[in-house]
Tab-separated table of C-alpha atoms and ligand atoms in Angstrom:
chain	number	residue	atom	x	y	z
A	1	UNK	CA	5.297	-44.312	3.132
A	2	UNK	CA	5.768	-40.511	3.336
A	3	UNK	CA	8.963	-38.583	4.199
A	4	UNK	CA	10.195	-37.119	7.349
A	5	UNK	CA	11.497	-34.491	8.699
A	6	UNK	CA	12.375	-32.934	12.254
A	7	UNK	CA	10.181	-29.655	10.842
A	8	UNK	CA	7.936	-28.436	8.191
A	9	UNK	CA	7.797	-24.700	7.544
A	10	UNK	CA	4.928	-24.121	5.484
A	11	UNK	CA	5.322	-21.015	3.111
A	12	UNK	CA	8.678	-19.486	2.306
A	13	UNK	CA	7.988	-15.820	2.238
A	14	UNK	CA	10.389	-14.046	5.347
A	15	UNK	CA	8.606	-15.734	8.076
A	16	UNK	CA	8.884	-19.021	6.929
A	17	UNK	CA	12.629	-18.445	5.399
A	18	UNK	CA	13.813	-17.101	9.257
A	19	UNK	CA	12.511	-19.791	10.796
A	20	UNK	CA	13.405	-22.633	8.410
A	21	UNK	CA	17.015	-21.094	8.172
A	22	UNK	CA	17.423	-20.488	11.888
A	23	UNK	CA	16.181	-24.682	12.686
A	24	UNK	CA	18.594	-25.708	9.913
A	25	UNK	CA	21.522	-24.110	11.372
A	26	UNK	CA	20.862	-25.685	14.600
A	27	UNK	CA	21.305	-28.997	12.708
A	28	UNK	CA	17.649	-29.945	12.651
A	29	UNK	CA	15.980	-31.617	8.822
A	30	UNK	CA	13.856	-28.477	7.372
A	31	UNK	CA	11.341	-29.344	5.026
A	32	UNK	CA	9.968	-26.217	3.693
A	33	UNK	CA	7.035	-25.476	1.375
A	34	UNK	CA	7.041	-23.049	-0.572
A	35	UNK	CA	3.657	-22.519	-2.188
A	36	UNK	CA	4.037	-18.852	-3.828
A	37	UNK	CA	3.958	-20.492	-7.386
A	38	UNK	CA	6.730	-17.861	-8.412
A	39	UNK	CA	4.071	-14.663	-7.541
A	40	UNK	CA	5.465	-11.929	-5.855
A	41	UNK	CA	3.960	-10.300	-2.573
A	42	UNK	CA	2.386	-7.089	-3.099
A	43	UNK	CA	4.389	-4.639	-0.961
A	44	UNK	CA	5.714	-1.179	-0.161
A	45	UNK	CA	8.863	-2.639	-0.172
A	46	UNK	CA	9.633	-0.501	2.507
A	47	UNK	CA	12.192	-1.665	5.480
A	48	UNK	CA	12.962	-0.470	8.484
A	49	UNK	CA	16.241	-0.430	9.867
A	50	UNK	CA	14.918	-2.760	12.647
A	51	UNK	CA	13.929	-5.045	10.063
A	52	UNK	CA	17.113	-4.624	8.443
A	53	UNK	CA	18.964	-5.533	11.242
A	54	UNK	CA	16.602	-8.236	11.990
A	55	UNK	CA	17.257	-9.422	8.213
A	56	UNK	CA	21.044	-9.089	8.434
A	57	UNK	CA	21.167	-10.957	11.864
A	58	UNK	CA	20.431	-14.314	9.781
A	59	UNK	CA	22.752	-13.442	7.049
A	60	UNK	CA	24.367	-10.262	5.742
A	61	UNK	CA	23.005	-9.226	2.310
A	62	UNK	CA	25.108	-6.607	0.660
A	63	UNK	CA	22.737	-5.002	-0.996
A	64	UNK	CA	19.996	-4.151	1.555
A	65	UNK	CA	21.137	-0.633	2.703
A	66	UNK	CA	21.702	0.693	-1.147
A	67	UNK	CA	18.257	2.845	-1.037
A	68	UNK	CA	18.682	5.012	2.423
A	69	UNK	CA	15.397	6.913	2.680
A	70	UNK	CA	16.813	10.305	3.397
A	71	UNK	CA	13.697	12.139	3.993
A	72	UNK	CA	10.011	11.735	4.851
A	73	UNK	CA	7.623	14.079	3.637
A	74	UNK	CA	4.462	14.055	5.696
A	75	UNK	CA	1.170	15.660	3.645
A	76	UNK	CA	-2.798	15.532	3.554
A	77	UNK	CA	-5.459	16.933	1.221
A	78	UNK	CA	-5.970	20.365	2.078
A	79	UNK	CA	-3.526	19.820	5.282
A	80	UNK	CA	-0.403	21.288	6.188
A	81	UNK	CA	2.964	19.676	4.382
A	82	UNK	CA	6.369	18.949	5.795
A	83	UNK	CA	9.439	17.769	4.601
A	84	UNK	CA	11.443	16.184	7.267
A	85	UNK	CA	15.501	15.008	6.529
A	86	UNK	CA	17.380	12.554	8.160
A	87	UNK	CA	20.923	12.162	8.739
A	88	UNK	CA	20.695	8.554	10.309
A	89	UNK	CA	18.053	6.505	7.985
A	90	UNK	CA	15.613	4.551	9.769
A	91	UNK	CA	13.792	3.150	6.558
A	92	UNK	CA	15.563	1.593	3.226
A	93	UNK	CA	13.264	1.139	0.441
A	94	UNK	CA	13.783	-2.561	-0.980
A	95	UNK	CA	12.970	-4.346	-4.105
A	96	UNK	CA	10.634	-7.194	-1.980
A	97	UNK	CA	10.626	-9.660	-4.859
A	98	UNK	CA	14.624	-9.459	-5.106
A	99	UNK	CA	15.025	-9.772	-0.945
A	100	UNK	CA	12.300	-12.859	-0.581
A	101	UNK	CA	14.326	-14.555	-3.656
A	102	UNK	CA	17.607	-13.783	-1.357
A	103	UNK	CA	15.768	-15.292	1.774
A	104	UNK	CA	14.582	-18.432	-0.365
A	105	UNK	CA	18.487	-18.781	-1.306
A	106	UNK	CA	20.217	-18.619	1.951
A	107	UNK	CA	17.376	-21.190	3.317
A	108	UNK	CA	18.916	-23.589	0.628
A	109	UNK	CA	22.009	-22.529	1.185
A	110	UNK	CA	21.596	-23.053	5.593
A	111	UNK	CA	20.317	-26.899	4.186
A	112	UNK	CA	16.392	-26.607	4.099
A	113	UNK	CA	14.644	-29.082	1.551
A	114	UNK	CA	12.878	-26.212	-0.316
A	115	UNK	CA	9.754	-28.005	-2.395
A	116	UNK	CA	7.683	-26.138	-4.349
A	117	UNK	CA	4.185	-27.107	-3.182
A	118	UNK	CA	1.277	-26.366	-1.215
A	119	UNK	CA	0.179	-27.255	2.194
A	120	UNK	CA	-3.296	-28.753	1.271
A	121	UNK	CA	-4.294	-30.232	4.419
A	122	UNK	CA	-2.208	-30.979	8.235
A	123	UNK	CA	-3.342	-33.674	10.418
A	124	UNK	CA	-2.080	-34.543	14.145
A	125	UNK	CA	0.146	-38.018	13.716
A	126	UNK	CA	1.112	-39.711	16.815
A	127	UNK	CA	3.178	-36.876	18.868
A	128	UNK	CA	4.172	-34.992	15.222
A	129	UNK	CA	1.947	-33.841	12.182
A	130	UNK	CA	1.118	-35.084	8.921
A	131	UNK	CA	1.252	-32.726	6.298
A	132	UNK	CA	-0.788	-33.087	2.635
A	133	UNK	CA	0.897	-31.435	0.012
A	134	UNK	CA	0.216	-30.513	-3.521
A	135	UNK	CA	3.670	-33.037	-3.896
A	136	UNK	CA	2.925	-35.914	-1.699
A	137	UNK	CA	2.263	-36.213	1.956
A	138	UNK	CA	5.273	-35.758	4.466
A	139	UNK	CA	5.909	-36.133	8.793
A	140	UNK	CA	7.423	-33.972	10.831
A	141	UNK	CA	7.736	-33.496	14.412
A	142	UNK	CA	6.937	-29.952	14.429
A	143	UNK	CA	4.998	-27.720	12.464
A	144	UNK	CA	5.269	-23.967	11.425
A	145	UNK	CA	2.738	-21.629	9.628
A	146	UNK	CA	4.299	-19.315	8.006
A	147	UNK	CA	1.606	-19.451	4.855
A	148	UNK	CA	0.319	-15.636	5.001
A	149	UNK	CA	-2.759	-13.591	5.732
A	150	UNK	CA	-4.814	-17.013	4.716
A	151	UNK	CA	-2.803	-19.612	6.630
A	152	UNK	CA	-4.254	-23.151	6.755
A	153	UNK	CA	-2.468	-23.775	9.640
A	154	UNK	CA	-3.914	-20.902	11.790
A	155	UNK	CA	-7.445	-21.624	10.548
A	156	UNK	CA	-6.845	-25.395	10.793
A	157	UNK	CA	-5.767	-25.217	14.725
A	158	UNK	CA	-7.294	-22.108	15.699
A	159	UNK	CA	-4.362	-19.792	16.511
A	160	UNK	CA	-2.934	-16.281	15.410
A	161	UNK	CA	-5.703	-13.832	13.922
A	162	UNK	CA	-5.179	-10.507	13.063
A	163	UNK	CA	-8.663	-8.590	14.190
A	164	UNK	CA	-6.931	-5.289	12.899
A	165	UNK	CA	-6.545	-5.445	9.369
A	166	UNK	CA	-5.640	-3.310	6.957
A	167	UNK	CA	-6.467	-3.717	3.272
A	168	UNK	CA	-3.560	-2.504	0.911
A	169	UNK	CA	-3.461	-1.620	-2.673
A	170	UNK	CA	0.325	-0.961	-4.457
A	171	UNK	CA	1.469	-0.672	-8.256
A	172	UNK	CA	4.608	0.208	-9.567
A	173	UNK	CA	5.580	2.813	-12.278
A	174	UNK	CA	8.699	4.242	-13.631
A	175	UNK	CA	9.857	7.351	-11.480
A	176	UNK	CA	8.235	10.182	-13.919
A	177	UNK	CA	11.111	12.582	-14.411
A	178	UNK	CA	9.646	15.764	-13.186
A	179	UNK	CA	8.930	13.804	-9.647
A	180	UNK	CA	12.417	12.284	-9.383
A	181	UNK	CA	14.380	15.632	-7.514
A	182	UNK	CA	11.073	15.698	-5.287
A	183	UNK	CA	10.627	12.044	-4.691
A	184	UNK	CA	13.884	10.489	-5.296
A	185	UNK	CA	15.367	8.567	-1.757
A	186	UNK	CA	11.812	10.089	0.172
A	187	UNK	CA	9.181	8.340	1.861
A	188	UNK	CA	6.236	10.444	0.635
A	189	UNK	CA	3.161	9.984	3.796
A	190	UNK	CA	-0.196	11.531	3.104
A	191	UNK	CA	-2.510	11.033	5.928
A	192	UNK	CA	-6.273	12.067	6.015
A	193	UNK	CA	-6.847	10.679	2.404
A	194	UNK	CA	-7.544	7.181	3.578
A	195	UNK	CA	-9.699	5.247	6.021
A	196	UNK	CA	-7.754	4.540	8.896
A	197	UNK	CA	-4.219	4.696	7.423
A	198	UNK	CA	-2.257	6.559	4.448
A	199	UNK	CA	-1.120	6.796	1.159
A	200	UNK	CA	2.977	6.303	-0.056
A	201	UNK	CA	4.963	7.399	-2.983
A	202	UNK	CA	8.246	5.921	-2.216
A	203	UNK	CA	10.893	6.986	-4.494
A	204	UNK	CA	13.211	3.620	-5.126
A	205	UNK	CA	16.015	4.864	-7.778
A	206	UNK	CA	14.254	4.865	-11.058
A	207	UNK	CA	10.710	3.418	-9.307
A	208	UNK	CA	7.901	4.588	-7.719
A	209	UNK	CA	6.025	2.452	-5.281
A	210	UNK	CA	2.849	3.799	-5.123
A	211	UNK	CA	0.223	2.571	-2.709
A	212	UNK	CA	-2.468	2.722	0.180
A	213	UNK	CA	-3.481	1.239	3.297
A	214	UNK	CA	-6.786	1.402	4.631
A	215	UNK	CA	-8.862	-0.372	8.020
A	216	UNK	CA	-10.714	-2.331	6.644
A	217	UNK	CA	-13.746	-1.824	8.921
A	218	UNK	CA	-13.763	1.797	7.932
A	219	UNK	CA	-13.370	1.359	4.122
A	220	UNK	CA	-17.316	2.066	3.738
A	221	UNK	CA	-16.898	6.228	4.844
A	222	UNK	CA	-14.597	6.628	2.381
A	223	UNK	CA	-16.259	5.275	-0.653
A	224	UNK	CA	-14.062	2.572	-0.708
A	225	UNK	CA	-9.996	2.073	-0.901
A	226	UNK	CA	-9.651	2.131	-4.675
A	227	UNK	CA	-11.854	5.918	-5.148
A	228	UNK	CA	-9.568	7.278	-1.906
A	229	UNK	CA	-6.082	5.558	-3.835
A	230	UNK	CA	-7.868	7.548	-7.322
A	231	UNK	CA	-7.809	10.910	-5.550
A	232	UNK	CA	-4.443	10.339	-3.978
A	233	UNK	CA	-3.089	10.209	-7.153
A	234	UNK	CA	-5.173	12.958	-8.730
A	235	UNK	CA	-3.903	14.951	-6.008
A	236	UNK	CA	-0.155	13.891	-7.174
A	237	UNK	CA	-0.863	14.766	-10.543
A	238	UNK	CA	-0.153	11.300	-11.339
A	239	UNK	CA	-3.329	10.319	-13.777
A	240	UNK	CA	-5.303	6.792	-12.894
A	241	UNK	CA	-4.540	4.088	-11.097
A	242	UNK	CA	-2.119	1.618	-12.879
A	243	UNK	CA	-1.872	-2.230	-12.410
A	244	UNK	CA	-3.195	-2.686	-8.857
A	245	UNK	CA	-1.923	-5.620	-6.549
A	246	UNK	CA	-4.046	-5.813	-3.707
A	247	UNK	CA	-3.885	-8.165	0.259
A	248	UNK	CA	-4.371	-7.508	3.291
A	249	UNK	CA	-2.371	-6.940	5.953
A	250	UNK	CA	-2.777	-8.929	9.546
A	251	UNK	CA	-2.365	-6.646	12.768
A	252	UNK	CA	-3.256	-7.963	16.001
A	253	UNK	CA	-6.277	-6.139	17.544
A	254	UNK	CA	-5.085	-6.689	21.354
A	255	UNK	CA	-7.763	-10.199	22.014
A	256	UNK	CA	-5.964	-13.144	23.799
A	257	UNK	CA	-4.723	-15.232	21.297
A	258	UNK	CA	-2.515	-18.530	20.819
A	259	UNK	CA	0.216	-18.456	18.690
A	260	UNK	CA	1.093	-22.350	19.224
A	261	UNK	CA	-0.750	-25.757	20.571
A	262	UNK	CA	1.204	-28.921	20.464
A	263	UNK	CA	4.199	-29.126	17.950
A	264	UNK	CA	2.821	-26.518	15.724
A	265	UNK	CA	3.535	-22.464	16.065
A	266	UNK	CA	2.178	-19.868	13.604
A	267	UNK	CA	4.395	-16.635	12.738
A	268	UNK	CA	4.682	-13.534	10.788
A	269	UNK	CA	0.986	-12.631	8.762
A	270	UNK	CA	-0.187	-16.427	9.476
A	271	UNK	CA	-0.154	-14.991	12.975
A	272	UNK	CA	-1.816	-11.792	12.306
A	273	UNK	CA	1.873	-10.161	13.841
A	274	UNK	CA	1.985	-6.991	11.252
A	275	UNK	CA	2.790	-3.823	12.747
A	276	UNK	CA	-0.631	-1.418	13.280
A	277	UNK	CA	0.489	1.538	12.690
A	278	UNK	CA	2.154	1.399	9.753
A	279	UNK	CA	1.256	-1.799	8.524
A	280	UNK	CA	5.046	-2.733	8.309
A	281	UNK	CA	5.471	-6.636	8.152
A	282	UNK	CA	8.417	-8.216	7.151
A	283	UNK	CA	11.002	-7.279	10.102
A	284	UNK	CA	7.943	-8.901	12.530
A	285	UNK	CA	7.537	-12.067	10.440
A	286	UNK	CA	11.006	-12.479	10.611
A	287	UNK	CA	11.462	-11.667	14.484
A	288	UNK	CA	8.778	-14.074	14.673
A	289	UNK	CA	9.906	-16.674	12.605
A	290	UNK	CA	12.809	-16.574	14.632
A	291	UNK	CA	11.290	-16.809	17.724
A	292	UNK	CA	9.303	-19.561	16.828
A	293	UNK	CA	12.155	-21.394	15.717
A	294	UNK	CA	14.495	-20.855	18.693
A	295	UNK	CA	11.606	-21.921	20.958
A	296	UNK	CA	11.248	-25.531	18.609
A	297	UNK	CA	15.057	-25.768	19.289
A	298	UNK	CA	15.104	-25.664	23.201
A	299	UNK	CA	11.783	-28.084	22.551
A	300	UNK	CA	9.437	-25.699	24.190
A	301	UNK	CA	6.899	-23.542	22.207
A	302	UNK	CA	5.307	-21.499	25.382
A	303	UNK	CA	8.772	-19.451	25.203
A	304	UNK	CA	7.609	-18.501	21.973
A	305	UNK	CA	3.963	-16.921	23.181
A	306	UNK	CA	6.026	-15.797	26.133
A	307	UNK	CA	8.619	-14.213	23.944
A	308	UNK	CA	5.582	-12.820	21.818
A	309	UNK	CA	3.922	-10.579	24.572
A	310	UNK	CA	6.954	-9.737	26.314
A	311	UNK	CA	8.190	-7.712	22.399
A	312	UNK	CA	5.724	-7.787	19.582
A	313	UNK	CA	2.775	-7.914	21.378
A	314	UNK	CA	3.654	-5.328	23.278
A	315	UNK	CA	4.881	-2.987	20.952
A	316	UNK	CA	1.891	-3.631	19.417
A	317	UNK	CA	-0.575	-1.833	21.949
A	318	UNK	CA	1.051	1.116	21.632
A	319	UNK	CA	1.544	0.998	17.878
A	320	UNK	CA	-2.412	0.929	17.924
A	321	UNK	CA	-2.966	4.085	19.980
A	322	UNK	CA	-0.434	6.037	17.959
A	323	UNK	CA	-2.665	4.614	14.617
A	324	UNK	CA	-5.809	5.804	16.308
A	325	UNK	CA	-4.164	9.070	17.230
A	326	UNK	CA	-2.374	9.943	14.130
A	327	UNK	CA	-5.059	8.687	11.187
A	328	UNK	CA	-7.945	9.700	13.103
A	329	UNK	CA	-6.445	13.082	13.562
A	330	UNK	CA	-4.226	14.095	10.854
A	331	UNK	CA	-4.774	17.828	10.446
A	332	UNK	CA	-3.444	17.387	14.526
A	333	UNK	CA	-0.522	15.604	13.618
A	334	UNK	CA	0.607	17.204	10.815
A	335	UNK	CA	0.735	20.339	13.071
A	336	UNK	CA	2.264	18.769	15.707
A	337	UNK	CA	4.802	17.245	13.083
A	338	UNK	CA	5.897	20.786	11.998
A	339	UNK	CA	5.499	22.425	15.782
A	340	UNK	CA	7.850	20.251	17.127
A	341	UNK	CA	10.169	17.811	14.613
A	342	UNK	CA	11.567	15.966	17.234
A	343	UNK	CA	8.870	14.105	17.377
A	344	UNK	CA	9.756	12.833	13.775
A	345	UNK	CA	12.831	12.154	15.468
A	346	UNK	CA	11.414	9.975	18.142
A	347	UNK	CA	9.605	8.124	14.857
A	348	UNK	CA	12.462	7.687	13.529
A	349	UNK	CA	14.665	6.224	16.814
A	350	UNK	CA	11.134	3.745	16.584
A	351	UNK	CA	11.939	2.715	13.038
A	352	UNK	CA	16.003	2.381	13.762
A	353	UNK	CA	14.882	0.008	16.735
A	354	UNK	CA	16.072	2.581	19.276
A	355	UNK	CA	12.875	3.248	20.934
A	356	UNK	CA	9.931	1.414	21.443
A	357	UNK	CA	6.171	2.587	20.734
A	358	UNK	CA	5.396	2.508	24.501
A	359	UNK	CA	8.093	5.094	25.830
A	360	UNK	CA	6.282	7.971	23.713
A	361	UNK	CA	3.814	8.216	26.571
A	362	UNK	CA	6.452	8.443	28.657
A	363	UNK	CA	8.867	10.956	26.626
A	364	UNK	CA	6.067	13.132	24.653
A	365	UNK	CA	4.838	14.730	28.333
A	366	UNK	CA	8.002	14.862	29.723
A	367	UNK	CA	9.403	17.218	26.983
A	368	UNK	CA	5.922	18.986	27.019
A	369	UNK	CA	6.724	20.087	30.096
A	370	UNK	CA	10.146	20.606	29.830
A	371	UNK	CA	11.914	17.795	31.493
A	372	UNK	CA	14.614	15.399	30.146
A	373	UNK	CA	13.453	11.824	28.599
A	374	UNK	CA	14.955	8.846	30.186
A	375	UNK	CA	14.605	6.616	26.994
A	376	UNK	CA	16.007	2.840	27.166
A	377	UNK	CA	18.468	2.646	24.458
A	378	UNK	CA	18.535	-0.693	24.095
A	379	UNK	CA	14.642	-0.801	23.702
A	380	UNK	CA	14.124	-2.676	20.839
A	381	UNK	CA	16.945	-4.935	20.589
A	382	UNK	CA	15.088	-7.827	20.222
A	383	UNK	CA	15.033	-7.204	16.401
A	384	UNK	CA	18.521	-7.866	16.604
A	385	UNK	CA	17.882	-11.699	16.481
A	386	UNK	CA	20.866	-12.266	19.062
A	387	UNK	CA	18.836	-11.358	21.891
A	388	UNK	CA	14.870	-13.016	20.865
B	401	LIG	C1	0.035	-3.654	-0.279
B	401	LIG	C2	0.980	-4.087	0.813
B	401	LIG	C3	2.118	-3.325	1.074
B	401	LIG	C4	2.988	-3.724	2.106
B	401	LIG	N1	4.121	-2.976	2.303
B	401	LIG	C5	5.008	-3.363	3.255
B	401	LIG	C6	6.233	-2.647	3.421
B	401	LIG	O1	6.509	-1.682	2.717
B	401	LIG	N2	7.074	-3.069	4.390
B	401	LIG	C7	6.809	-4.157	5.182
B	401	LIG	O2	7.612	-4.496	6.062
B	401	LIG	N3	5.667	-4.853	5.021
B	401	LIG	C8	4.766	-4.501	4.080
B	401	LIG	N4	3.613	-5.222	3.893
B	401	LIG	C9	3.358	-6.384	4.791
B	401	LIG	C10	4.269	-7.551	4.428
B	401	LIG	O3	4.254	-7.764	3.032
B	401	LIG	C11	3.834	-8.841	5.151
B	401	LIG	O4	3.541	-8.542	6.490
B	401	LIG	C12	4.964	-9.887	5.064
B	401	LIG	O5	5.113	-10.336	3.739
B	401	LIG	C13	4.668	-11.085	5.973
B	401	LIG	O6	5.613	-12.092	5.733
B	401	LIG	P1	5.212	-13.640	5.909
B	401	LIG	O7	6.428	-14.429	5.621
B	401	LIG	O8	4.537	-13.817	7.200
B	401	LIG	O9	4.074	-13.902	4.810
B	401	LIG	P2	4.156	-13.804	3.222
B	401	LIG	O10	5.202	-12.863	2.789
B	401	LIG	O11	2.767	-13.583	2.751
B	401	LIG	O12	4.635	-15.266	2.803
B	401	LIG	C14	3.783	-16.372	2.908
B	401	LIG	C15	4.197	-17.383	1.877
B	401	LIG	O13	3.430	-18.567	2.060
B	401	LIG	C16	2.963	-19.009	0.809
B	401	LIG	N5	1.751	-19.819	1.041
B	401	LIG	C17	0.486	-19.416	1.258
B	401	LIG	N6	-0.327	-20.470	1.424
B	401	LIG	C18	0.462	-21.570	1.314
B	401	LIG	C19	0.210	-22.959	1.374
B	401	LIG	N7	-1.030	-23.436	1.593
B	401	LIG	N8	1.246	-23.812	1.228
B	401	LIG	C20	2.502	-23.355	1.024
B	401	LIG	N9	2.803	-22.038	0.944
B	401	LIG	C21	1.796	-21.161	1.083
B	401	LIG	C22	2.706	-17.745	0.020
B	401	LIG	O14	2.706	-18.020	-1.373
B	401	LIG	C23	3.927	-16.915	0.445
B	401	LIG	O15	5.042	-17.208	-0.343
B	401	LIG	C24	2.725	-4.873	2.886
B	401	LIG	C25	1.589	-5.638	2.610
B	401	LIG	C26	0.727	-5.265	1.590
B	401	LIG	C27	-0.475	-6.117	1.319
């Protein structure tokens, strides 16, 4: 006979670990697998303060805000640079593998079974699911896919997809000294060198995270993401490409989709839920994981597609026009970046959770025309897990 459990969470990376810790605390038995085999996620490593707060709303970690990203430096080849401080940081630049290891910990520590497996098969049981595991087969009531970009559970009950994907490549180095006054605590952004998205040099203390992000529908004009990620560095004056971890990154294209049936929800990349315009991730699997979780609690997962489309989803939409906008015209933005820097500013309030994508429409013609923005300050509050 197999074990049970109220839950399974399936895949321990943030989504899974926020929604595991958040059904644990409310006293239900978390069975989580984690299937990452000790690899670490390929990643920017790049937070938000939104997903910062979202992080430190299931537990504070002390050591989240040490790497303040005090200015972003916006460039292109052949394009117009800028250098744009901050005295408020919306972005900290993390170490991922060190904050998914902290997520993993305070699952434990909440009182999810952790088991390091892999979700090789789910099957309906009765009213719950069945769940066949690289350790055994368990039962649970409820189900969560939190298992990544590939997720078994999405594919296996149709739900989630990301239609907007980007492809991302990232290595890291250690921060050549000549670069370190430039790139030290900045959040390097050169746009017009890749298909559809950019290319970073974030400078973490003594590393450089070094990466790019392409659509991957549009990888073909450029000669593909590795030749555009060669020049980017060329351009940087920072030789070939090093040891290059590539995935891709789930972004939902707009289509009607289901992000539950039955018992079972999908979140974070399982659900295709990544950010389009900047490809940003972890805050939105763990507002989703969340979601998900607090929706299993009050036994009723339509709140979670409800909650879904009423944040995310929406956010979303607009996060997709201002990607279409900004990549497909960056010699245009650039300008616009250095004509008028409160519209960093406005990127930033977006990143610290104070505004959401949508009210640029409404605040970009206003000021265009002279008139005062009426922005909702408590716009994106719902990364402050209280609220979702
Ligand atoms: C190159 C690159 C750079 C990025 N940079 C950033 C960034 O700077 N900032 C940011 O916010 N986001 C970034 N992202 C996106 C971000 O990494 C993801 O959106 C985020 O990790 C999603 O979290 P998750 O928990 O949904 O999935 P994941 O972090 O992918 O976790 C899923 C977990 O499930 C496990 N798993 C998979 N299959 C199974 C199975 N069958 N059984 C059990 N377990 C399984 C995996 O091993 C993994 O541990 C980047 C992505 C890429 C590819």
């Amino acid at each position: 006979m197999s074990a049970r459990y109220d839950i399974i969470v399936a895949g321990l990376g943030p989504g899974g670990a926020a929604a595991a810790m958040t059904l644990a605390r409310a006293g239900a038995r978390v069975l989580a697998l984690d299937g990452s085999g000790g690899r670490e996620k390929p990643c920017g490593g790049c937070l938000s303060l939104r997903g910062v707060l979202a992080v430190e709303s299931l537990s504070p970690c002390p050591w989240l805000r040490d790497c303040p990203v005090a200015t972003l430096w916006l460039s292109g080849p052949g394009l117009p640079a800028g250098r744009y401080p901050t005295s408020e940081a919306g972005v900290y630049f993390v170490e991922r593998p060190r904050l998914d290891r902290w997520l993993a910990q305070e699952a434990r520590q909440s009182g999810v079974a952790v088991l390091p497996a892999k979700l090789r098969a789910i099957e309906a049981d009765g009213h719950g699911w069945r769940a066949r595991t690289s350790a055994g087969d368990f039962e649970a009531d409820w189900l969560i896919g939190a298992d990544g970009a590939h997720s078994l559970v999405a594919r296996g009950l149709g739900l989630g997809g990301g239609g907007w994907l980007y492809v991302g490549l990232v290595e890291e180095r250690p921060m050549p000294p000549r670069l370190a006054p430039l790139l030290g605590g900045t959040a390097l952004l050169e746009l017009g060198g890749a298909p559809g998205g950019y290319g970073w040099a974030f400078g973490r203390g003594q590393t450089l995270n070094l990466g790019m992000a392409g659509r991957r529908e549009l990888l073909g004009r450029m000669g593909g993401l590795r030749r555009c990620y060669g020049r980017f560095l060329r351009r940087l004056g920072l030789g070939e490409p090093g040891r290059l971890r590539g995935a891709v990154i789930p972004c939902p294209d707009g289509g009607v989709r289901r992000y539950y049936r039955g018992r079972a929800a999908v979140v974070g990349d399982a659900a295709g839920l990544a950010d389009p315009f900047l490809g940003e991730g972890v805050a939105q699997a763990v507002v989703s994981g969340h979601m998900a979780a607090r929706a299993i609690v009050a036994g009723d997962l339509g709140r979670y597609q409800r909650a879904l489309a009423e944040t995310l989803l929406r956010d979303h939409h607009n996060a997709r026009r201002l990607s279409r906008l900004i990549y497909g015209w960056p010699r245009l933005a650039l300008r616009a970046a250095a004509a008028r820097p409160g519209a960093i500013e406005l990127g930033w309030r977006i990143l610290r959770g104070q505004t959401r994508p949508g009210d640029l429409w409404k605040v970009v013609p206003r000021r265009l025309v002279g008139l005062r923005h009426g922005l909702d300050h408590a716009a994106a509050s719902y990364y402050s897990l209280a609220s979702s």
